[in-house]
């Protein structure tokens, strides 16, 4: 540290008084126009063209003071649209891995129009009503009906009207014509029948999205639905479920409130604010379906019919031809129905075939039942259509065909089970859960459906029960929450349940008991059960720290190859084993190898989509937060020797495999810091913008905005930096984040030449970075005495009393010397000379420092 004498001299120098789930992956859309179209001059632009092609769906709605447009495709060309002009000058565009997010600050909530045109969508703010001149500036004026004040978010969501007008272009028109136009006003005033900017005649047709409640769900019909998203509300952080539309739908006209959720008004698409985690949105060919997935679901739509207690009266028993009988009796019934089919006349053939198929299914002859139905012509063109599902005579046939397809692993043939109409049948929730199991869908939701139907499955006839219940139990034991696990208590006896029983013992902390049980199962005659047991025992031992990560990885590799006397893992078990190998590699500090073994894996019955995504996320965390193993709960390993550039490249490749959400937002923040370290400020800014869009917590969003400001400044995008700082607000912002924000704002002011503003922002910043910037500002203004004061305080912290100086310390010492000489502060210069005590600043600096010392008056030099 610097001596007291030097510190006193510096203090005595003259100074002034200043001091953020699951999305389906979509391909990048082809864009026919790579820039935003404009209407009007640069100062009064009131129309914005969005070049989303015919395969791209959108939703559009208000979020506080901002108008939001979400597209269900990543369109990188839209990035150049940020910072529009006129009314839309505050436009920012964030391109996510699976979507594009547009955010337009419009605090006055003007009436807006959205029209679908041949080449994209056009957003309009009526020029005559909403533009006025104020102090020579073009400003957005409130609508007359809004009372001249800024419309709060609540007003925007409670009093909204949408309209749509179909238009056609006149012959020979060169402008793209609008096929449909929608308008949204915060005052509830409809603008129906007004022509779009596309030219040509207009034929108005008023329509909006009208919710259709049904038992257990609500359908929002869309003619051409797109994908569904889950994103936090940019204004409040609330969980939003968003369904997009490929064609103009007119949006949702009025807000609707219900238990656990509310439906927001939209200009396009459907937006639901979900207060309860159990509320989910499911895409179907007919539109978006909102329902609840829980052991105790909140009411959505109309009340579900009470499930009858007598099994024979339940629809699944009636439609499948189930009977409470012994397997022998069921087999005899099957043979009787097959004999009747052989004798049936042509008019009786269809009914006899279906009866025989039912009997075969009930007896466990699933392949025979499928063969019988395959020979019987289907009587419905669309097994998932409303007309088919609404026909009482066709639904048994549809249900049996779908269930048989599911048991055979034919997910396409089983899709009827996930049509919205089946939600209204509690008996079929079990089968929807089984569809989720075989399709590798979200494990938590699937486990809930399976748990809710586990008791139901136990009451099925033995052949059907034994076919599905053990798989259900294994899945719940592996992925279910404690609440879903309790639905299986007590777990049935028998060898079919030994594997889930061992997993439950492991979950209860009975490690040794579970290990012994799994060891015994590795000798099972059932090859699949033995393979699962071999994989699970390695995972158990690794989780209990009974085996090192490198040894676990070695064992997993041998299981995959079938070494040491074990048969190679069956195809349907390999994914489970490979994911286990990936986690072992990650723990061993080999995330690059882990990503390579995960490549090409698809969700399966044993590894659902969210579990596979978690493996990717863990590998990327290890790459991004290299050296932070302890904070991630990972044991230390010999990390792969990877450069920052190699790490960022691997992260970029793996990010699309991680679903959007708070966990990915955290990953993106770390990734952005790596990019800044590598000097890729533009790419870092993109990563920070993506993280902000996924983050619901206000403080986390503020931190992301501050990092975005840093990246924007490095990329020389001052407007983006200032916008990020304006958005970096949080009710409980930590002092260190507030200080960083003030420092960033001072840097922006410095870059804009606003020196006094920058000094004011830094008045109380005593950090090294703050003092450094204040010194730069004083030096730029030739206020040398002030520069000596702040640079001297920086030097008093950074210059050691003895020992060689680093390059940064040499530069700091020479900076103080030149500032002191310019201020003619000979006393500080003399004391700095004594403090350095002959230590070198480098050949060139030493020579210059000697010249500065020669400029000192003799009286000062001899002091």
PDB file of N, CA and C in Angstrom, residues 735-823:
ATOM      1  N   UNK A 735     -27.357  -2.561  -3.747  1.00  0.00           N
ATOM      2  CA  UNK A 735     -26.493  -1.383  -3.864  1.00  0.00           C
ATOM      3  C   UNK A 735     -25.435  -1.569  -4.943  1.00  0.00           C
ATOM      4  N   UNK A 736     -24.850  -2.774  -5.033  1.00  0.00           N
ATOM      5  CA  UNK A 736     -23.796  -2.973  -6.029  1.00  0.00           C
ATOM      6  C   UNK A 736     -24.334  -2.870  -7.449  1.00  0.00           C
ATOM      7  N   UNK A 737     -25.570  -3.373  -7.675  1.00  0.00           N
ATOM      8  CA  UNK A 737     -26.165  -3.265  -9.004  1.00  0.00           C
ATOM      9  C   UNK A 737     -26.509  -1.810  -9.312  1.00  0.00           C
ATOM     10  N   UNK A 738     -27.018  -1.073  -8.324  1.00  0.00           N
ATOM     11  CA  UNK A 738     -27.317   0.345  -8.527  1.00  0.00           C
ATOM     12  C   UNK A 738     -26.048   1.117  -8.860  1.00  0.00           C
ATOM     13  N   UNK A 739     -24.939   0.765  -8.195  1.00  0.00           N
ATOM     14  CA  UNK A 739     -23.672   1.445  -8.468  1.00  0.00           C
ATOM     15  C   UNK A 739     -23.184   1.135  -9.885  1.00  0.00           C
ATOM     16  N   UNK A 740     -23.326  -0.124 -10.306  1.00  0.00           N
ATOM     17  CA  UNK A 740     -22.904  -0.481 -11.669  1.00  0.00           C
ATOM     18  C   UNK A 740     -23.765   0.235 -12.692  1.00  0.00           C
ATOM     19  N   UNK A 741     -25.056   0.342 -12.412  1.00  0.00           N
ATOM     20  CA  UNK A 741     -25.944   1.045 -13.332  1.00  0.00           C
ATOM     21  C   UNK A 741     -25.551   2.518 -13.458  1.00  0.00           C
ATOM     22  N   UNK A 742     -25.248   3.169 -12.325  1.00  0.00           N
ATOM     23  CA  UNK A 742     -24.820   4.575 -12.366  1.00  0.00           C
ATOM     24  C   UNK A 742     -23.529   4.723 -13.150  1.00  0.00           C
ATOM     25  N   UNK A 743     -22.610   3.785 -12.949  1.00  0.00           N
ATOM     26  CA  UNK A 743     -21.338   3.829 -13.678  1.00  0.00           C
ATOM     27  C   UNK A 743     -21.581   3.691 -15.184  1.00  0.00           C
ATOM     28  N   UNK A 744     -22.437   2.736 -15.564  1.00  0.00           N
ATOM     29  CA  UNK A 744     -22.734   2.558 -16.987  1.00  0.00           C
ATOM     30  C   UNK A 744     -23.376   3.810 -17.576  1.00  0.00           C
ATOM     31  N   UNK A 745     -24.306   4.407 -16.819  1.00  0.00           N
ATOM     32  CA  UNK A 745     -24.950   5.629 -17.299  1.00  0.00           C
ATOM     33  C   UNK A 745     -23.921   6.739 -17.479  1.00  0.00           C
ATOM     34  N   UNK A 746     -22.937   6.794 -16.590  1.00  0.00           N
ATOM     35  CA  UNK A 746     -21.882   7.802 -16.723  1.00  0.00           C
ATOM     36  C   UNK A 746     -21.040   7.545 -17.967  1.00  0.00           C
ATOM     37  N   UNK A 747     -20.783   6.283 -18.265  1.00  0.00           N
ATOM     38  CA  UNK A 747     -20.023   5.967 -19.481  1.00  0.00           C
ATOM     39  C   UNK A 747     -20.791   6.368 -20.729  1.00  0.00           C
ATOM     40  N   UNK A 748     -22.111   6.139 -20.717  1.00  0.00           N
ATOM     41  CA  UNK A 748     -22.909   6.564 -21.861  1.00  0.00           C
ATOM     42  C   UNK A 748     -22.866   8.086 -21.993  1.00  0.00           C
ATOM     43  N   UNK A 749     -23.001   8.792 -20.872  1.00  0.00           N
ATOM     44  CA  UNK A 749     -22.934  10.256 -20.906  1.00  0.00           C
ATOM     45  C   UNK A 749     -21.564  10.722 -21.394  1.00  0.00           C
ATOM     46  N   UNK A 750     -20.509  10.040 -20.960  1.00  0.00           N
ATOM     47  CA  UNK A 750     -19.171  10.390 -21.429  1.00  0.00           C
ATOM     48  C   UNK A 750     -19.060  10.235 -22.935  1.00  0.00           C
ATOM     49  N   UNK A 751     -19.582   9.106 -23.456  1.00  0.00           N
ATOM     50  CA  UNK A 751     -19.504   8.868 -24.895  1.00  0.00           C
ATOM     51  C   UNK A 751     -20.281   9.902 -25.687  1.00  0.00           C
ATOM     52  N   UNK A 752     -21.318  10.454 -25.062  1.00  0.00           N
ATOM     53  CA  UNK A 752     -22.118  11.479 -25.732  1.00  0.00           C
ATOM     54  C   UNK A 752     -21.584  12.886 -25.494  1.00  0.00           C
ATOM     55  N   UNK A 753     -20.489  13.002 -24.791  1.00  0.00           N
ATOM     56  CA  UNK A 753     -19.909  14.314 -24.519  1.00  0.00           C
ATOM     57  C   UNK A 753     -20.573  15.065 -23.385  1.00  0.00           C
ATOM     58  N   UNK A 754     -21.401  14.387 -22.585  1.00  0.00           N
ATOM     59  CA  UNK A 754     -22.105  15.044 -21.473  1.00  0.00           C
ATOM     60  C   UNK A 754     -21.295  14.855 -20.194  1.00  0.00           C
ATOM     61  N   UNK A 755     -20.186  15.608 -20.124  1.00  0.00           N
ATOM     62  CA  UNK A 755     -19.225  15.415 -19.040  1.00  0.00           C
ATOM     63  C   UNK A 755     -19.817  15.736 -17.681  1.00  0.00           C
ATOM     64  N   UNK A 756     -20.526  16.841 -17.569  1.00  0.00           N
ATOM     65  CA  UNK A 756     -21.078  17.232 -16.269  1.00  0.00           C
ATOM     66  C   UNK A 756     -22.067  16.196 -15.762  1.00  0.00           C
ATOM     67  N   UNK A 757     -22.893  15.664 -16.649  1.00  0.00           N
ATOM     68  CA  UNK A 757     -23.848  14.626 -16.256  1.00  0.00           C
ATOM     69  C   UNK A 757     -23.110  13.392 -15.764  1.00  0.00           C
ATOM     70  N   UNK A 758     -22.053  13.012 -16.475  1.00  0.00           N
ATOM     71  CA  UNK A 758     -21.292  11.839 -16.075  1.00  0.00           C
ATOM     72  C   UNK A 758     -20.672  12.037 -14.702  1.00  0.00           C
ATOM     73  N   UNK A 759     -20.120  13.239 -14.440  1.00  0.00           N
ATOM     74  CA  UNK A 759     -19.521  13.499 -13.134  1.00  0.00           C
ATOM     75  C   UNK A 759     -20.562  13.451 -12.016  1.00  0.00           C
ATOM     76  N   UNK A 760     -21.726  13.964 -12.311  1.00  0.00           N
ATOM     77  CA  UNK A 760     -22.800  13.929 -11.305  1.00  0.00           C
ATOM     78  C   UNK A 760     -23.182  12.489 -10.974  1.00  0.00           C
ATOM     79  N   UNK A 761     -23.292  11.639 -11.991  1.00  0.00           N
ATOM     80  CA  UNK A 761     -23.652  10.240 -11.768  1.00  0.00           C
ATOM     81  C   UNK A 761     -22.588   9.494 -10.964  1.00  0.00           C
ATOM     82  N   UNK A 762     -21.333   9.947 -11.076  1.00  0.00           N
ATOM     83  CA  UNK A 762     -20.228   9.274 -10.396  1.00  0.00           C
ATOM     84  C   UNK A 762     -19.845   9.933  -9.077  1.00  0.00           C
ATOM     85  N   UNK A 763     -20.635  10.911  -8.635  1.00  0.00           N
ATOM     86  CA  UNK A 763     -20.255  11.726  -7.483  1.00  0.00           C
ATOM     87  C   UNK A 763     -19.930  10.898  -6.251  1.00  0.00           C
ATOM     88  N   UNK A 764     -20.622   9.787  -6.070  1.00  0.00           N
ATOM     89  CA  UNK A 764     -20.429   8.993  -4.855  1.00  0.00           C
ATOM     90  C   UNK A 764     -19.837   7.616  -5.154  1.00  0.00           C
ATOM     91  N   UNK A 765     -19.285   7.450  -6.346  1.00  0.00           N
ATOM     92  CA  UNK A 765     -18.734   6.163  -6.743  1.00  0.00           C
ATOM     93  C   UNK A 765     -17.246   6.119  -6.386  1.00  0.00           C
ATOM     94  N   UNK A 766     -16.901   5.324  -5.393  1.00  0.00           N
ATOM     95  CA  UNK A 766     -15.511   5.209  -4.963  1.00  0.00           C
ATOM     96  C   UNK A 766     -14.899   3.877  -5.398  1.00  0.00           C
ATOM     97  N   UNK A 767     -15.573   3.173  -6.303  1.00  0.00           N
ATOM     98  CA  UNK A 767     -15.005   1.934  -6.816  1.00  0.00           C
ATOM     99  C   UNK A 767     -13.834   2.260  -7.736  1.00  0.00           C
ATOM    100  N   UNK A 768     -12.993   1.259  -7.994  1.00  0.00           N
ATOM    101  CA  UNK A 768     -11.857   1.475  -8.894  1.00  0.00           C
ATOM    102  C   UNK A 768     -12.332   1.925 -10.271  1.00  0.00           C
ATOM    103  N   UNK A 769     -13.389   1.265 -10.770  1.00  0.00           N
ATOM    104  CA  UNK A 769     -13.895   1.640 -12.089  1.00  0.00           C
ATOM    105  C   UNK A 769     -14.448   3.053 -12.079  1.00  0.00           C
ATOM    106  N   UNK A 770     -15.169   3.406 -11.001  1.00  0.00           N
ATOM    107  CA  UNK A 770     -15.720   4.757 -10.905  1.00  0.00           C
ATOM    108  C   UNK A 770     -14.638   5.811 -10.844  1.00  0.00           C
ATOM    109  N   UNK A 771     -13.608   5.591 -10.024  1.00  0.00           N
ATOM    110  CA  UNK A 771     -12.502   6.559  -9.935  1.00  0.00           C
ATOM    111  C   UNK A 771     -11.768   6.671 -11.264  1.00  0.00           C
ATOM    112  N   UNK A 772     -11.581   5.521 -11.920  1.00  0.00           N
ATOM    113  CA  UNK A 772     -10.902   5.537 -13.213  1.00  0.00           C
ATOM    114  C   UNK A 772     -11.667   6.390 -14.221  1.00  0.00           C
ATOM    115  N   UNK A 773     -12.992   6.211 -14.287  1.00  0.00           N
ATOM    116  CA  UNK A 773     -13.785   6.974 -15.240  1.00  0.00           C
ATOM    117  C   UNK A 773     -13.822   8.449 -14.866  1.00  0.00           C
ATOM    118  N   UNK A 774     -13.942   8.762 -13.586  1.00  0.00           N
ATOM    119  CA  UNK A 774     -13.912  10.168 -13.165  1.00  0.00           C
ATOM    120  C   UNK A 774     -12.593  10.808 -13.548  1.00  0.00           C
ATOM    121  N   UNK A 775     -11.517  10.063 -13.365  1.00  0.00           N
ATOM    122  CA  UNK A 775     -10.219  10.590 -13.772  1.00  0.00           C
ATOM    123  C   UNK A 775     -10.164  10.864 -15.264  1.00  0.00           C
ATOM    124  N   UNK A 776     -10.719   9.950 -16.056  1.00  0.00           N
ATOM    125  CA  UNK A 776     -10.744  10.157 -17.505  1.00  0.00           C
ATOM    126  C   UNK A 776     -11.518  11.427 -17.869  1.00  0.00           C
ATOM    127  N   UNK A 777     -12.644  11.625 -17.181  1.00  0.00           N
ATOM    128  CA  UNK A 777     -13.454  12.805 -17.466  1.00  0.00           C
ATOM    129  C   UNK A 777     -12.712  14.085 -17.111  1.00  0.00           C
ATOM    130  N   UNK A 778     -12.044  14.115 -15.956  1.00  0.00           N
ATOM    131  CA  UNK A 778     -11.264  15.304 -15.578  1.00  0.00           C
ATOM    132  C   UNK A 778     -10.098  15.523 -16.530  1.00  0.00           C
ATOM    133  N   UNK A 779      -9.467  14.445 -16.946  1.00  0.00           N
ATOM    134  CA  UNK A 779      -8.340  14.567 -17.876  1.00  0.00           C
ATOM    135  C   UNK A 779      -8.815  15.105 -19.221  1.00  0.00           C
ATOM    136  N   UNK A 780      -9.990  14.630 -19.681  1.00  0.00           N
ATOM    137  CA  UNK A 780     -10.505  15.111 -20.961  1.00  0.00           C
ATOM    138  C   UNK A 780     -10.812  16.602 -20.913  1.00  0.00           C
ATOM    139  N   UNK A 781     -11.235  17.105 -19.722  1.00  0.00           N
ATOM    140  CA  UNK A 781     -11.545  18.533 -19.566  1.00  0.00           C
ATOM    141  C   UNK A 781     -10.338  19.351 -19.104  1.00  0.00           C
ATOM    142  N   UNK A 782      -9.179  18.691 -19.023  1.00  0.00           N
ATOM    143  CA  UNK A 782      -7.941  19.347 -18.566  1.00  0.00           C
ATOM    144  C   UNK A 782      -8.079  19.909 -17.161  1.00  0.00           C
ATOM    145  N   UNK A 783      -8.877  19.267 -16.356  1.00  0.00           N
ATOM    146  CA  UNK A 783      -9.011  19.655 -14.945  1.00  0.00           C
ATOM    147  C   UNK A 783      -8.018  18.794 -14.167  1.00  0.00           C
ATOM    148  N   UNK A 784      -6.759  19.162 -14.265  1.00  0.00           N
ATOM    149  CA  UNK A 784      -5.683  18.295 -13.822  1.00  0.00           C
ATOM    150  C   UNK A 784      -5.648  18.119 -12.312  1.00  0.00           C
ATOM    151  N   UNK A 785      -5.931  19.169 -11.579  1.00  0.00           N
ATOM    152  CA  UNK A 785      -5.900  19.030 -10.122  1.00  0.00           C
ATOM    153  C   UNK A 785      -6.945  18.029  -9.657  1.00  0.00           C
ATOM    154  N   UNK A 786      -8.140  18.087 -10.246  1.00  0.00           N
ATOM    155  CA  UNK A 786      -9.172  17.113  -9.902  1.00  0.00           C
ATOM    156  C   UNK A 786      -8.765  15.710 -10.334  1.00  0.00           C
ATOM    157  N   UNK A 787      -8.111  15.623 -11.488  1.00  0.00           N
ATOM    158  CA  UNK A 787      -7.653  14.321 -11.962  1.00  0.00           C
ATOM    159  C   UNK A 787      -6.638  13.729 -10.996  1.00  0.00           C
ATOM    160  N   UNK A 788      -5.725  14.567 -10.487  1.00  0.00           N
ATOM    161  CA  UNK A 788      -4.737  14.078  -9.532  1.00  0.00           C
ATOM    162  C   UNK A 788      -5.433  13.520  -8.289  1.00  0.00           C
ATOM    163  N   UNK A 789      -6.481  14.186  -7.848  1.00  0.00           N
ATOM    164  CA  UNK A 789      -7.186  13.746  -6.649  1.00  0.00           C
ATOM    165  C   UNK A 789      -7.752  12.335  -6.819  1.00  0.00           C
ATOM    166  N   UNK A 790      -8.497  12.093  -7.887  1.00  0.00           N
ATOM    167  CA  UNK A 790      -9.161  10.797  -8.043  1.00  0.00           C
ATOM    168  C   UNK A 790      -8.192   9.711  -8.508  1.00  0.00           C
ATOM    169  N   UNK A 791      -7.256  10.052  -9.413  1.00  0.00           N
ATOM    170  CA  UNK A 791      -6.283   9.053  -9.849  1.00  0.00           C
ATOM    171  C   UNK A 791      -5.339   8.721  -8.698  1.00  0.00           C
ATOM    172  N   UNK A 792      -5.061   9.707  -7.855  1.00  0.00           N
ATOM    173  CA  UNK A 792      -4.224   9.447  -6.690  1.00  0.00           C
ATOM    174  C   UNK A 792      -4.891   8.488  -5.728  1.00  0.00           C
ATOM    175  N   UNK A 793      -6.214   8.620  -5.525  1.00  0.00           N
ATOM    176  CA  UNK A 793      -6.908   7.671  -4.653  1.00  0.00           C
ATOM    177  C   UNK A 793      -6.863   6.265  -5.252  1.00  0.00           C
ATOM    178  N   UNK A 794      -6.957   6.205  -6.577  1.00  0.00           N
ATOM    179  CA  UNK A 794      -6.868   4.912  -7.255  1.00  0.00           C
ATOM    180  C   UNK A 794      -5.474   4.312  -7.077  1.00  0.00           C
ATOM    181  N   UNK A 795      -4.438   5.165  -7.175  1.00  0.00           N
ATOM    182  CA  UNK A 795      -3.065   4.688  -7.027  1.00  0.00           C
ATOM    183  C   UNK A 795      -2.781   4.248  -5.597  1.00  0.00           C
ATOM    184  N   UNK A 796      -3.386   4.940  -4.632  1.00  0.00           N
ATOM    185  CA  UNK A 796      -3.140   4.572  -3.233  1.00  0.00           C
ATOM    186  C   UNK A 796      -3.640   3.169  -2.931  1.00  0.00           C
ATOM    187  N   UNK A 797      -4.600   2.678  -3.715  1.00  0.00           N
ATOM    188  CA  UNK A 797      -5.089   1.311  -3.537  1.00  0.00           C
ATOM    189  C   UNK A 797      -4.273   0.312  -4.339  1.00  0.00           C
ATOM    190  N   UNK A 798      -3.823   0.731  -5.518  1.00  0.00           N
ATOM    191  CA  UNK A 798      -3.306  -0.234  -6.484  1.00  0.00           C
ATOM    192  C   UNK A 798      -1.811  -0.386  -6.560  1.00  0.00           C
ATOM    193  N   UNK A 799      -1.032   0.556  -6.007  1.00  0.00           N
ATOM    194  CA  UNK A 799       0.426   0.461  -6.124  1.00  0.00           C
ATOM    195  C   UNK A 799       1.008  -0.167  -4.864  1.00  0.00           C
ATOM    196  N   UNK A 800       1.680  -1.299  -4.970  1.00  0.00           N
ATOM    197  CA  UNK A 800       2.263  -1.943  -3.788  1.00  0.00           C
ATOM    198  C   UNK A 800       3.473  -1.169  -3.267  1.00  0.00           C
ATOM    199  N   UNK A 801       3.792  -1.376  -2.000  1.00  0.00           N
ATOM    200  CA  UNK A 801       4.889  -0.652  -1.370  1.00  0.00           C
ATOM    201  C   UNK A 801       6.239  -1.141  -1.883  1.00  0.00           C
ATOM    202  N   UNK A 802       6.339  -2.408  -2.218  1.00  0.00           N
ATOM    203  CA  UNK A 802       7.594  -2.932  -2.750  1.00  0.00           C
ATOM    204  C   UNK A 802       7.288  -4.047  -3.734  1.00  0.00           C
ATOM    205  N   UNK A 803       8.344  -4.473  -4.394  1.00  0.00           N
ATOM    206  CA  UNK A 803       8.177  -5.532  -5.382  1.00  0.00           C
ATOM    207  C   UNK A 803       7.943  -4.978  -6.775  1.00  0.00           C
ATOM    208  N   UNK A 804       8.120  -5.840  -7.769  1.00  0.00           N
ATOM    209  CA  UNK A 804       7.940  -5.418  -9.159  1.00  0.00           C
ATOM    210  C   UNK A 804       6.486  -5.067  -9.431  1.00  0.00           C
ATOM    211  N   UNK A 805       6.312  -4.153 -10.377  1.00  0.00           N
ATOM    212  CA  UNK A 805       4.971  -3.695 -10.738  1.00  0.00           C
ATOM    213  C   UNK A 805       4.473  -4.450 -11.960  1.00  0.00           C
ATOM    214  N   UNK A 806       3.166  -4.722 -11.957  1.00  0.00           N
ATOM    215  CA  UNK A 806       2.544  -5.305 -13.146  1.00  0.00           C
ATOM    216  C   UNK A 806       2.406  -4.223 -14.205  1.00  0.00           C
ATOM    217  N   UNK A 807       2.048  -4.623 -15.401  1.00  0.00           N
ATOM    218  CA  UNK A 807       1.875  -3.651 -16.478  1.00  0.00           C
ATOM    219  C   UNK A 807       0.771  -2.658 -16.146  1.00  0.00           C
ATOM    220  N   UNK A 808      -0.344  -3.140 -15.566  1.00  0.00           N
ATOM    221  CA  UNK A 808      -1.433  -2.235 -15.202  1.00  0.00           C
ATOM    222  C   UNK A 808      -0.983  -1.253 -14.126  1.00  0.00           C
ATOM    223  N   UNK A 809      -0.174  -1.702 -13.160  1.00  0.00           N
ATOM    224  CA  UNK A 809       0.318  -0.816 -12.111  1.00  0.00           C
ATOM    225  C   UNK A 809       1.296   0.207 -12.666  1.00  0.00           C
ATOM    226  N   UNK A 810       2.123  -0.193 -13.614  1.00  0.00           N
ATOM    227  CA  UNK A 810       3.049   0.756 -14.249  1.00  0.00           C
ATOM    228  C   UNK A 810       2.278   1.853 -14.980  1.00  0.00           C
ATOM    229  N   UNK A 811       1.230   1.431 -15.711  1.00  0.00           N
ATOM    230  CA  UNK A 811       0.435   2.419 -16.445  1.00  0.00           C
ATOM    231  C   UNK A 811      -0.252   3.389 -15.492  1.00  0.00           C
ATOM    232  N   UNK A 812      -0.744   2.876 -14.362  1.00  0.00           N
ATOM    233  CA  UNK A 812      -1.402   3.733 -13.384  1.00  0.00           C
ATOM    234  C   UNK A 812      -0.423   4.729 -12.772  1.00  0.00           C
ATOM    235  N   UNK A 813       0.782   4.283 -12.424  1.00  0.00           N
ATOM    236  CA  UNK A 813       1.787   5.175 -11.849  1.00  0.00           C
ATOM    237  C   UNK A 813       2.166   6.278 -12.831  1.00  0.00           C
ATOM    238  N   UNK A 814       2.366   5.902 -14.084  1.00  0.00           N
ATOM    239  CA  UNK A 814       2.740   6.918 -15.076  1.00  0.00           C
ATOM    240  C   UNK A 814       1.582   7.881 -15.334  1.00  0.00           C
ATOM    241  N   UNK A 815       0.353   7.362 -15.283  1.00  0.00           N
ATOM    242  CA  UNK A 815      -0.815   8.243 -15.456  1.00  0.00           C
ATOM    243  C   UNK A 815      -0.858   9.291 -14.353  1.00  0.00           C
ATOM    244  N   UNK A 816      -0.622   8.881 -13.116  1.00  0.00           N
ATOM    245  CA  UNK A 816      -0.618   9.829 -12.001  1.00  0.00           C
ATOM    246  C   UNK A 816       0.503  10.839 -12.170  1.00  0.00           C
ATOM    247  N   UNK A 817       1.662  10.382 -12.653  1.00  0.00           N
ATOM    248  CA  UNK A 817       2.791  11.285 -12.845  1.00  0.00           C
ATOM    249  C   UNK A 817       2.468  12.358 -13.869  1.00  0.00           C
ATOM    250  N   UNK A 818       1.875  11.961 -15.004  1.00  0.00           N
ATOM    251  CA  UNK A 818       1.566  12.952 -16.043  1.00  0.00           C
ATOM    252  C   UNK A 818       0.476  13.910 -15.590  1.00  0.00           C
ATOM    253  N   UNK A 819      -0.528  13.401 -14.867  1.00  0.00           N
ATOM    254  CA  UNK A 819      -1.573  14.292 -14.349  1.00  0.00           C
ATOM    255  C   UNK A 819      -0.986  15.288 -13.349  1.00  0.00           C
ATOM    256  N   UNK A 820      -0.087  14.822 -12.461  1.00  0.00           N
ATOM    257  CA  UNK A 820       0.515  15.704 -11.462  1.00  0.00           C
ATOM    258  C   UNK A 820       1.377  16.772 -12.131  1.00  0.00           C
ATOM    259  N   UNK A 821       2.110  16.357 -13.165  1.00  0.00           N
ATOM    260  CA  UNK A 821       2.947  17.337 -13.868  1.00  0.00           C
ATOM    261  C   UNK A 821       2.088  18.384 -14.565  1.00  0.00           C
ATOM    262  N   UNK A 822       0.985  17.931 -15.182  1.00  0.00           N
ATOM    263  CA  UNK A 822       0.104  18.885 -15.862  1.00  0.00           C
ATOM    264  C   UNK A 822      -0.540  19.842 -14.874  1.00  0.00           C
ATOM    265  N   UNK A 823      -0.809  19.359 -13.650  1.00  0.00           N
ATOM    266  CA  UNK A 823      -1.403  20.215 -12.616  1.00  0.00           C
ATOM    267  C   UNK A 823      -0.334  21.018 -11.872  1.00  0.00           C
TER     268      UNK A 823
END
